[in-house]
Amino acid sequence: MSNTWQVVTLKDITDRIGDGLHGTPKYEDNGEYYFINGNNLKNGQIFIDEKTKRASKEEFEKHKKELSDRTVLLSINGTLGNVAFYNNEKVFLGKSACYLNLKNSVDKHFIRYTLESFQFQNYIHTLATGSTIKNVSLKLVRDFQFELPSFETQVSISSYLRVIDEKFAVNTNINQTLEQIAQAIFKSWFVDFEPTKAKIAAREALLAENPDATPEHIATAEQQAAIQAIAGAGDVIPTQQLQTISDLFPNHLVGSELGEIPYGWEVNRLIELINITGGGTPKRSESSFWGGDISWFSVRDVPNSSDIFVTRTEEKITELGLKKSSTKLIPKGSTIITARGTVGKLALVAEDMCMNQSCYAISSDRFGDFYNYFNLRQSVETLQRNTHGAVFDTITTRTFETYSLAYGGDEISSVFDTVVEPIMKRIELNVRQNSLLSEVRDTLLPKLLSGQMQAI
């Protein structure tokens, strides 16, 4: 190691390390500011979603901290070790997030990678207190020691790692867009029935203008309107397929227990259309059951919603572990849903794998893998509402009886799979590429931060 490296603490390289509000602010549904905690920090960024609580500017002013473009945020309560930069977002912090205001003498990106390193992550996870909810004190953060190179070397190392992160972020952003397109197509066809409604609107408009319009003119107007609705949902469907797809949608709605649905569609309970498989866990005490080649899924392996696919798991089991436990080999293409504790998280299985008893694998003999996944996405809110359990929310097989849907038949669901397959394959490819990038990054990070390897 070069003699320009020196041992420092996080206290040495910061102007201040503090945490957020120990309490609950007054929330406001349309508030201008977001109240964030450790779960909002991920991959160097602050993530805001529809579940993030909001508050007014007045509430923000009461609880704000002095944050700047030199601030790094760190989760220290419950979820430990998430890291993000503050980039002038309209947020204020809860107690599960702390802030490090860095001195100008250090590269903030280098410090981010230091906080994400195994050395720091192992340090806080090992020394955290609390039996149920783990907590890291500010003193523990301040006292962390690490080796710091010259500023120029810091920038060189962080620049090298940022190339990987930027490619990762590009793939993630592409997946978000692609997932939204696929979701929009599913919702348009199977939830809002937009092609059928477009036919109805076109027919009514034509007859209002020309009551003597011929059946041929009406049919043409209906088809053109349905084609526009289908094309507009995703703008990814080849033109030559639009007419064929439009013909699959009827031109009027009928009443049902779910409200108006397309003529000829049936109301089915979800459980009538799917196959449900449970999971299990091999004995932890049997070392011969663990560390094999078979992926074993648990809630920690749930992908981001936009990434959809699970391509690898943190733990693997052996053939013996599979044979000697209640877990089962789930075929590629199944959708896993978490069913206990954290319920309703989904993952589309990209390879054969097993799973624990807190999950179900869902497949169907009636429709394809992609329709199955998005149909479950649509059902999740209802399933979560109807969970059972006195202590933990739990989805049981009976829970799947509580969700009903308008099913248009095997042909139209099959066409949906065909339409979105290129989108889904691109998402899977990006997920696999990001998995590889993560492996490369995890291999390089400790070597670069310890000086064992020089950035080129």
XYZ file of C-alpha atoms in Angstrom:
456
model
C 0.000 0.000 0.000
C 1.213 3.514 -0.760
C 2.375 5.559 2.202
C -0.096 8.267 1.132
C -2.883 6.208 2.739
C -3.727 7.107 6.328
C -6.056 5.727 8.981
C -8.951 8.068 9.797
C -12.401 7.905 11.373
C -15.643 9.131 9.869
C -15.637 11.855 12.494
C -12.299 13.079 11.119
C -13.629 13.641 7.607
C -17.026 15.166 8.476
C -18.187 18.522 9.764
C -21.170 16.906 11.423
C -22.851 13.513 11.834
C -26.448 13.639 13.062
C -29.741 11.827 12.781
C -33.326 12.711 11.960
C -36.492 13.363 13.901
C -37.118 11.103 16.916
C -40.869 11.163 16.621
C -43.628 11.600 14.088
C -44.283 14.812 12.190
C -47.750 16.056 11.356
C -48.495 14.434 8.014
C -50.336 16.139 5.186
C -51.558 14.198 2.146
C -50.652 16.957 -0.294
C -47.646 18.227 1.603
C -44.730 19.692 -0.310
C -42.063 17.766 1.632
C -41.454 14.042 2.147
C -40.626 12.408 5.468
C -38.052 9.712 4.693
C -36.407 6.893 6.591
C -33.716 4.327 5.906
C -35.871 2.371 3.466
C -35.946 5.408 1.164
C -32.172 5.183 0.658
C -30.932 2.877 -2.074
C -28.029 2.614 -4.513
C -26.842 6.119 -3.771
C -30.238 7.777 -4.304
C -33.292 8.839 -2.333
C -36.353 6.928 -3.542
C -39.819 8.393 -3.097
C -42.968 6.394 -3.845
C -46.693 6.638 -3.213
C -46.270 5.207 0.298
C -43.831 7.900 1.431
C -45.459 10.197 3.977
C -45.711 13.914 3.222
C -45.752 17.046 5.340
C -46.102 20.795 4.955
C -43.309 23.312 4.562
C -44.033 24.555 8.091
C -43.513 21.045 9.464
C -40.320 20.730 7.436
C -38.965 23.992 8.839
C -39.482 22.708 12.400
C -37.518 19.512 11.860
C -35.049 20.201 9.042
C -31.324 19.520 9.300
C -28.492 21.364 7.606
C -28.010 19.217 4.511
C -26.083 20.106 1.359
C -24.526 18.615 -1.756
C -21.770 17.378 0.594
C -24.240 15.224 2.557
C -24.304 11.439 2.522
C -27.282 9.694 4.131
C -27.085 6.338 5.923
C -29.789 4.055 7.360
C -29.056 3.161 11.003
C -32.280 1.752 12.461
C -34.209 -1.323 11.317
C -32.758 -1.552 7.823
C -29.026 -0.982 8.247
C -26.422 0.267 5.810
C -28.413 1.800 2.955
C -26.567 4.783 1.486
C -27.681 7.781 -0.586
C -26.558 11.263 -1.548
C -28.681 14.277 -0.718
C -29.336 16.249 -3.910
C -31.550 19.056 -2.653
C -34.672 16.871 -2.570
C -37.626 18.210 -0.597
C -37.207 15.764 2.282
C -36.546 15.652 5.981
C -35.256 12.709 7.984
C -36.703 10.241 10.441
C -34.560 8.681 13.156
C -33.705 5.626 11.086
C -31.555 7.783 8.783
C -28.469 9.750 9.741
C -26.548 12.338 7.763
C -22.819 12.827 7.282
C -21.821 16.330 6.176
C -18.449 15.737 4.540
C -15.470 18.050 4.589
C -14.279 19.408 1.259
C -11.017 17.484 1.603
C -12.661 14.147 0.724
C -14.404 12.842 -2.391
C -18.016 12.156 -1.490
C -18.264 9.273 -3.957
C -15.277 7.557 -2.344
C -16.951 7.884 1.055
C -20.166 6.414 -0.362
C -18.226 3.354 -1.537
C -16.508 3.132 1.841
C -19.911 3.021 3.545
C -21.088 0.348 1.103
C -17.962 -1.776 1.591
C -17.996 -5.100 3.423
C -15.696 -3.594 6.046
C -18.222 -0.949 7.104
C -21.337 -3.060 6.554
C -19.920 -5.884 8.665
C -18.886 -3.351 11.319
C -22.369 -1.900 11.800
C -24.234 -5.211 11.509
C -21.915 -6.865 14.041
C -22.014 -4.059 16.600
C -25.660 -2.969 16.179
C -27.806 -3.234 19.294
C -31.400 -4.422 19.706
C -32.890 -7.915 19.611
C -35.840 -7.185 17.316
C -35.064 -3.884 15.613
C -31.342 -3.351 15.101
C -29.932 0.096 15.828
C -26.581 1.736 15.124
C -25.594 4.642 17.360
C -24.143 7.853 15.973
C -21.038 7.223 18.111
C -20.538 3.894 16.366
C -20.731 5.660 12.998
C -18.340 8.418 14.064
C -15.770 5.933 15.414
C -15.500 3.781 12.292
C -11.870 3.623 11.151
C -10.746 3.147 7.570
C -7.793 3.867 5.305
C -8.008 7.039 3.242
C -5.742 7.709 0.240
C -4.892 11.065 -1.294
C -7.747 13.078 -2.772
C -6.544 12.320 -6.290
C -6.545 8.587 -5.585
C -10.005 8.828 -4.026
C -11.355 10.425 -7.204
C -9.599 7.862 -9.400
C -11.100 4.947 -7.454
C -14.612 6.360 -7.255
C -14.602 7.274 -10.967
C -13.714 3.690 -11.826
C -16.582 2.322 -9.736
C -19.050 4.928 -10.959
C -18.754 3.640 -14.533
C -20.222 0.360 -13.281
C -22.907 2.109 -11.253
C -23.939 4.334 -14.145
C -24.438 1.338 -16.434
C -26.420 -0.331 -13.647
C -28.592 2.788 -13.321
C -29.203 2.951 -17.095
C -30.416 -0.643 -17.094
C -32.627 0.027 -14.084
C -34.190 3.091 -15.721
C -34.828 1.148 -18.934
C -36.527 -1.589 -16.915
C -38.751 0.933 -15.182
C -39.933 2.231 -18.554
C -40.424 -1.232 -20.023
C -42.319 -2.484 -16.972
C -44.623 0.526 -17.115
C -45.376 -0.223 -20.790
C -46.213 -3.867 -20.087
C -48.308 -2.897 -17.074
C -50.155 -0.263 -19.125
C -51.045 -2.832 -21.802
C -52.359 -5.275 -19.209
C -54.428 -2.619 -17.467
C -55.828 -1.290 -20.756
C -56.914 -4.715 -21.969
C -57.946 -6.569 -18.827
C -58.857 -3.959 -16.221
C -60.162 -0.861 -18.024
C -61.366 -2.737 -21.152
C -60.308 0.232 -23.271
C -60.531 -1.506 -26.703
C -64.153 -2.501 -26.043
C -65.009 0.941 -24.653
C -63.365 2.540 -27.694
C -65.623 0.477 -29.972
C -68.698 1.551 -28.026
C -67.721 5.225 -28.118
C -66.947 5.093 -31.849
C -70.274 3.436 -32.667
C -72.251 5.929 -30.577
C -70.440 8.894 -32.136
C -71.005 7.619 -35.664
C -74.702 6.920 -35.109
C -75.180 10.314 -33.486
C -73.768 11.920 -36.603
C -75.304 9.510 -39.111
C -78.219 7.402 -37.788
C -78.389 5.564 -41.130
C -74.781 4.363 -41.056
C -74.438 0.852 -42.491
C -73.239 -2.086 -40.398
C -70.051 -2.103 -42.459
C -69.342 1.552 -41.633
C -70.051 0.916 -37.954
C -67.759 -2.113 -37.873
C -64.971 -0.142 -39.567
C -65.328 2.755 -37.097
C -65.291 0.317 -34.169
C -62.201 -1.456 -35.417
C -60.258 1.750 -36.061
C -61.089 3.033 -32.584
C -60.040 -0.252 -30.946
C -56.785 -0.249 -32.916
C -55.998 3.257 -31.672
C -56.718 2.199 -28.082
C -54.536 -0.909 -28.392
C -51.669 0.937 -30.070
C -51.815 3.788 -27.571
C -51.493 1.543 -24.513
C -47.917 0.571 -25.256
C -46.867 1.768 -28.703
C -44.822 -1.412 -29.110
C -47.228 -3.649 -31.044
C -46.436 -4.249 -34.742
C -49.019 -2.614 -37.024
C -49.881 -5.886 -38.732
C -51.007 -7.368 -35.391
C -53.319 -4.536 -34.379
C -56.314 -5.569 -36.462
C -56.117 -9.185 -35.309
C -55.931 -8.120 -31.687
C -58.805 -5.662 -32.046
C -61.032 -8.479 -33.324
C -60.575 -10.308 -30.005
C -62.432 -7.572 -28.122
C -66.251 -7.545 -28.200
C -68.095 -4.336 -29.048
C -70.302 -4.068 -25.980
C -70.315 -4.518 -22.209
C -72.623 -6.523 -19.988
C -73.386 -6.329 -16.305
C -71.693 -8.633 -13.789
C -70.904 -8.856 -10.081
C -67.755 -6.856 -10.866
C -69.629 -4.188 -12.804
C -69.652 -3.946 -16.567
C -67.322 -6.341 -18.384
C -66.880 -7.212 -22.079
C -69.574 -9.458 -23.549
C -68.574 -13.120 -23.459
C -66.009 -12.690 -20.679
C -66.534 -14.661 -17.488
C -66.112 -13.726 -13.838
C -63.759 -16.213 -12.215
C -62.275 -16.470 -8.778
C -58.493 -16.321 -9.009
C -58.118 -19.699 -7.300
C -60.085 -21.327 -10.123
C -57.472 -20.318 -12.692
C -54.165 -20.947 -10.941
C -52.003 -23.670 -9.416
C -50.548 -22.966 -5.953
C -47.347 -24.555 -4.627
C -45.941 -24.092 -1.120
C -42.324 -23.988 -0.034
C -40.112 -25.147 2.801
C -36.738 -24.802 4.488
C -34.157 -27.595 4.815
C -32.767 -28.100 8.330
C -30.215 -25.413 9.070
C -28.321 -27.813 11.305
C -27.572 -30.119 8.366
C -24.633 -28.587 6.527
C -25.040 -31.128 3.726
C -28.356 -29.454 2.828
C -26.825 -26.038 2.144
C -24.325 -24.485 -0.233
C -25.298 -26.487 -3.304
C -26.296 -25.424 -6.811
C -30.070 -25.009 -6.353
C -31.276 -21.440 -5.798
C -33.476 -21.073 -2.700
C -35.733 -17.997 -2.600
C -36.746 -15.993 0.465
C -38.177 -12.493 0.882
C -34.687 -10.944 0.819
C -34.434 -12.019 -2.841
C -37.509 -10.056 -3.995
C -36.479 -7.832 -6.935
C -37.458 -4.211 -7.410
C -40.941 -4.133 -8.930
C -39.576 -2.809 -12.221
C -36.957 -5.583 -12.462
C -39.648 -8.274 -12.138
C -37.326 -11.282 -12.504
C -35.359 -13.122 -9.825
C -32.232 -14.540 -11.450
C -30.209 -15.437 -8.373
C -30.723 -15.924 -4.643
C -28.537 -15.221 -1.633
C -28.697 -18.844 -0.493
C -28.515 -22.151 -2.332
C -29.335 -25.683 -1.283
C -28.180 -29.142 -2.349
C -30.082 -31.959 -4.043
C -30.120 -33.698 -0.665
C -31.606 -30.610 0.978
C -34.346 -30.603 -1.655
C -35.126 -34.295 -1.136
C -35.077 -34.151 2.670
C -37.334 -31.116 3.123
C -40.782 -29.875 2.167
C -39.431 -27.365 -0.333
C -40.108 -28.084 -3.992
C -38.413 -27.237 -7.269
C -40.397 -24.390 -8.820
C -40.214 -24.293 -12.636
C -38.975 -21.294 -14.556
C -41.828 -18.941 -15.440
C -43.713 -19.312 -12.159
C -44.490 -16.224 -10.111
C -43.528 -16.280 -6.439
C -45.629 -14.241 -4.001
C -44.490 -13.593 -0.431
C -47.253 -14.723 1.907
C -46.160 -14.119 5.484
C -44.961 -11.004 7.314
C -44.067 -8.946 4.250
C -46.945 -10.027 2.033
C -47.684 -9.473 -1.620
C -44.173 -9.020 -3.016
C -43.748 -10.678 -6.408
C -40.919 -12.249 -8.372
C -41.029 -13.930 -11.773
C -38.763 -16.982 -11.647
C -36.069 -16.811 -14.336
C -34.709 -20.301 -13.617
C -35.828 -23.391 -11.727
C -35.486 -22.763 -7.985
C -36.851 -23.603 -4.552
C -38.353 -21.269 -1.953
C -39.122 -21.119 1.749
C -42.447 -21.678 3.483
C -43.253 -17.945 3.616
C -43.999 -17.944 -0.113
C -46.268 -19.495 -2.706
C -45.434 -20.238 -6.316
C -48.274 -19.470 -8.716
C -48.643 -20.923 -12.212
C -51.548 -21.690 -14.509
C -52.653 -24.256 -17.061
C -54.932 -21.645 -18.636
C -52.683 -18.677 -19.354
C -49.035 -17.786 -19.883
C -46.325 -16.723 -17.466
C -46.531 -12.998 -18.194
C -50.314 -12.750 -17.947
C -50.020 -14.703 -14.703
C -47.500 -12.238 -13.281
C -49.411 -9.070 -14.166
C -52.712 -10.597 -13.114
C -51.201 -11.262 -9.688
C -49.877 -7.707 -9.629
C -53.439 -6.557 -10.156
C -54.724 -8.797 -7.370
C -52.133 -7.956 -4.710
C -54.009 -5.077 -3.082
C -57.079 -7.260 -2.551
C -54.986 -10.182 -1.286
C -53.183 -7.928 1.197
C -56.519 -6.603 2.451
C -57.795 -10.117 3.062
C -54.803 -11.586 4.864
C -55.218 -13.720 7.973
C -53.199 -14.130 11.156
C -53.315 -12.753 14.688
C -49.642 -11.743 14.851
C -48.369 -11.639 11.270
C -50.323 -10.840 8.123
C -50.527 -14.086 6.181
C -51.833 -15.009 2.751
C -53.289 -18.524 2.816
C -54.703 -20.584 -0.018
C -58.139 -19.366 1.063
C -57.043 -15.783 0.450
C -56.895 -16.487 -3.280
C -60.627 -17.227 -3.148
C -61.306 -13.584 -2.244
C -60.172 -12.098 -5.570
C -62.341 -12.305 -8.688
C -61.529 -11.127 -12.191
C -63.115 -10.796 -15.606
C -61.353 -13.408 -17.736
C -61.502 -12.992 -21.490
C -60.363 -16.493 -22.359
C -57.172 -18.329 -23.149
C -56.711 -16.846 -26.634
C -56.567 -13.200 -25.613
C -54.344 -13.921 -22.595
C -52.016 -15.848 -24.899
C -51.883 -12.905 -27.308
C -50.959 -10.645 -24.402
C -47.985 -12.901 -23.596
C -46.875 -12.772 -27.219
C -47.104 -8.968 -27.313
C -45.139 -8.339 -24.108
C -42.578 -11.140 -24.551
C -39.946 -8.894 -26.214
C -40.394 -6.355 -23.398
C -40.052 -9.004 -20.703
C -37.018 -10.607 -22.329
C -35.257 -7.243 -22.435
C -36.038 -6.680 -18.757
C -34.640 -10.114 -17.896
C -31.497 -9.428 -19.930
C -30.940 -6.146 -18.088
C -31.484 -7.854 -14.726
C -28.904 -10.495 -15.581
C -26.465 -7.849 -16.752
C -26.950 -5.889 -13.527
C -26.381 -9.065 -11.544
C -23.050 -9.496 -13.314
C -22.179 -5.838 -12.778
C -22.904 -6.235 -9.061
C -20.577 -9.215 -8.863
C -17.805 -7.289 -10.606
C -18.354 -4.274 -8.344
C -18.376 -6.407 -5.192
C -15.122 -8.035 -6.271
C -13.372 -4.776 -7.108
C -14.645 -2.657 -4.214
C -12.570 -4.128 -1.338
C -9.430 -4.343 -3.485
C -9.676 -0.733 -4.604
C -10.556 0.613 -1.162
C -7.672 -1.221 0.483
C -5.089 -0.222 -2.098
C -4.539 -3.825 -3.249
C -5.582 -2.773 -6.749
C -5.108 0.502 -8.569
C -7.808 2.150 -10.674
C -6.699 2.581 -14.262
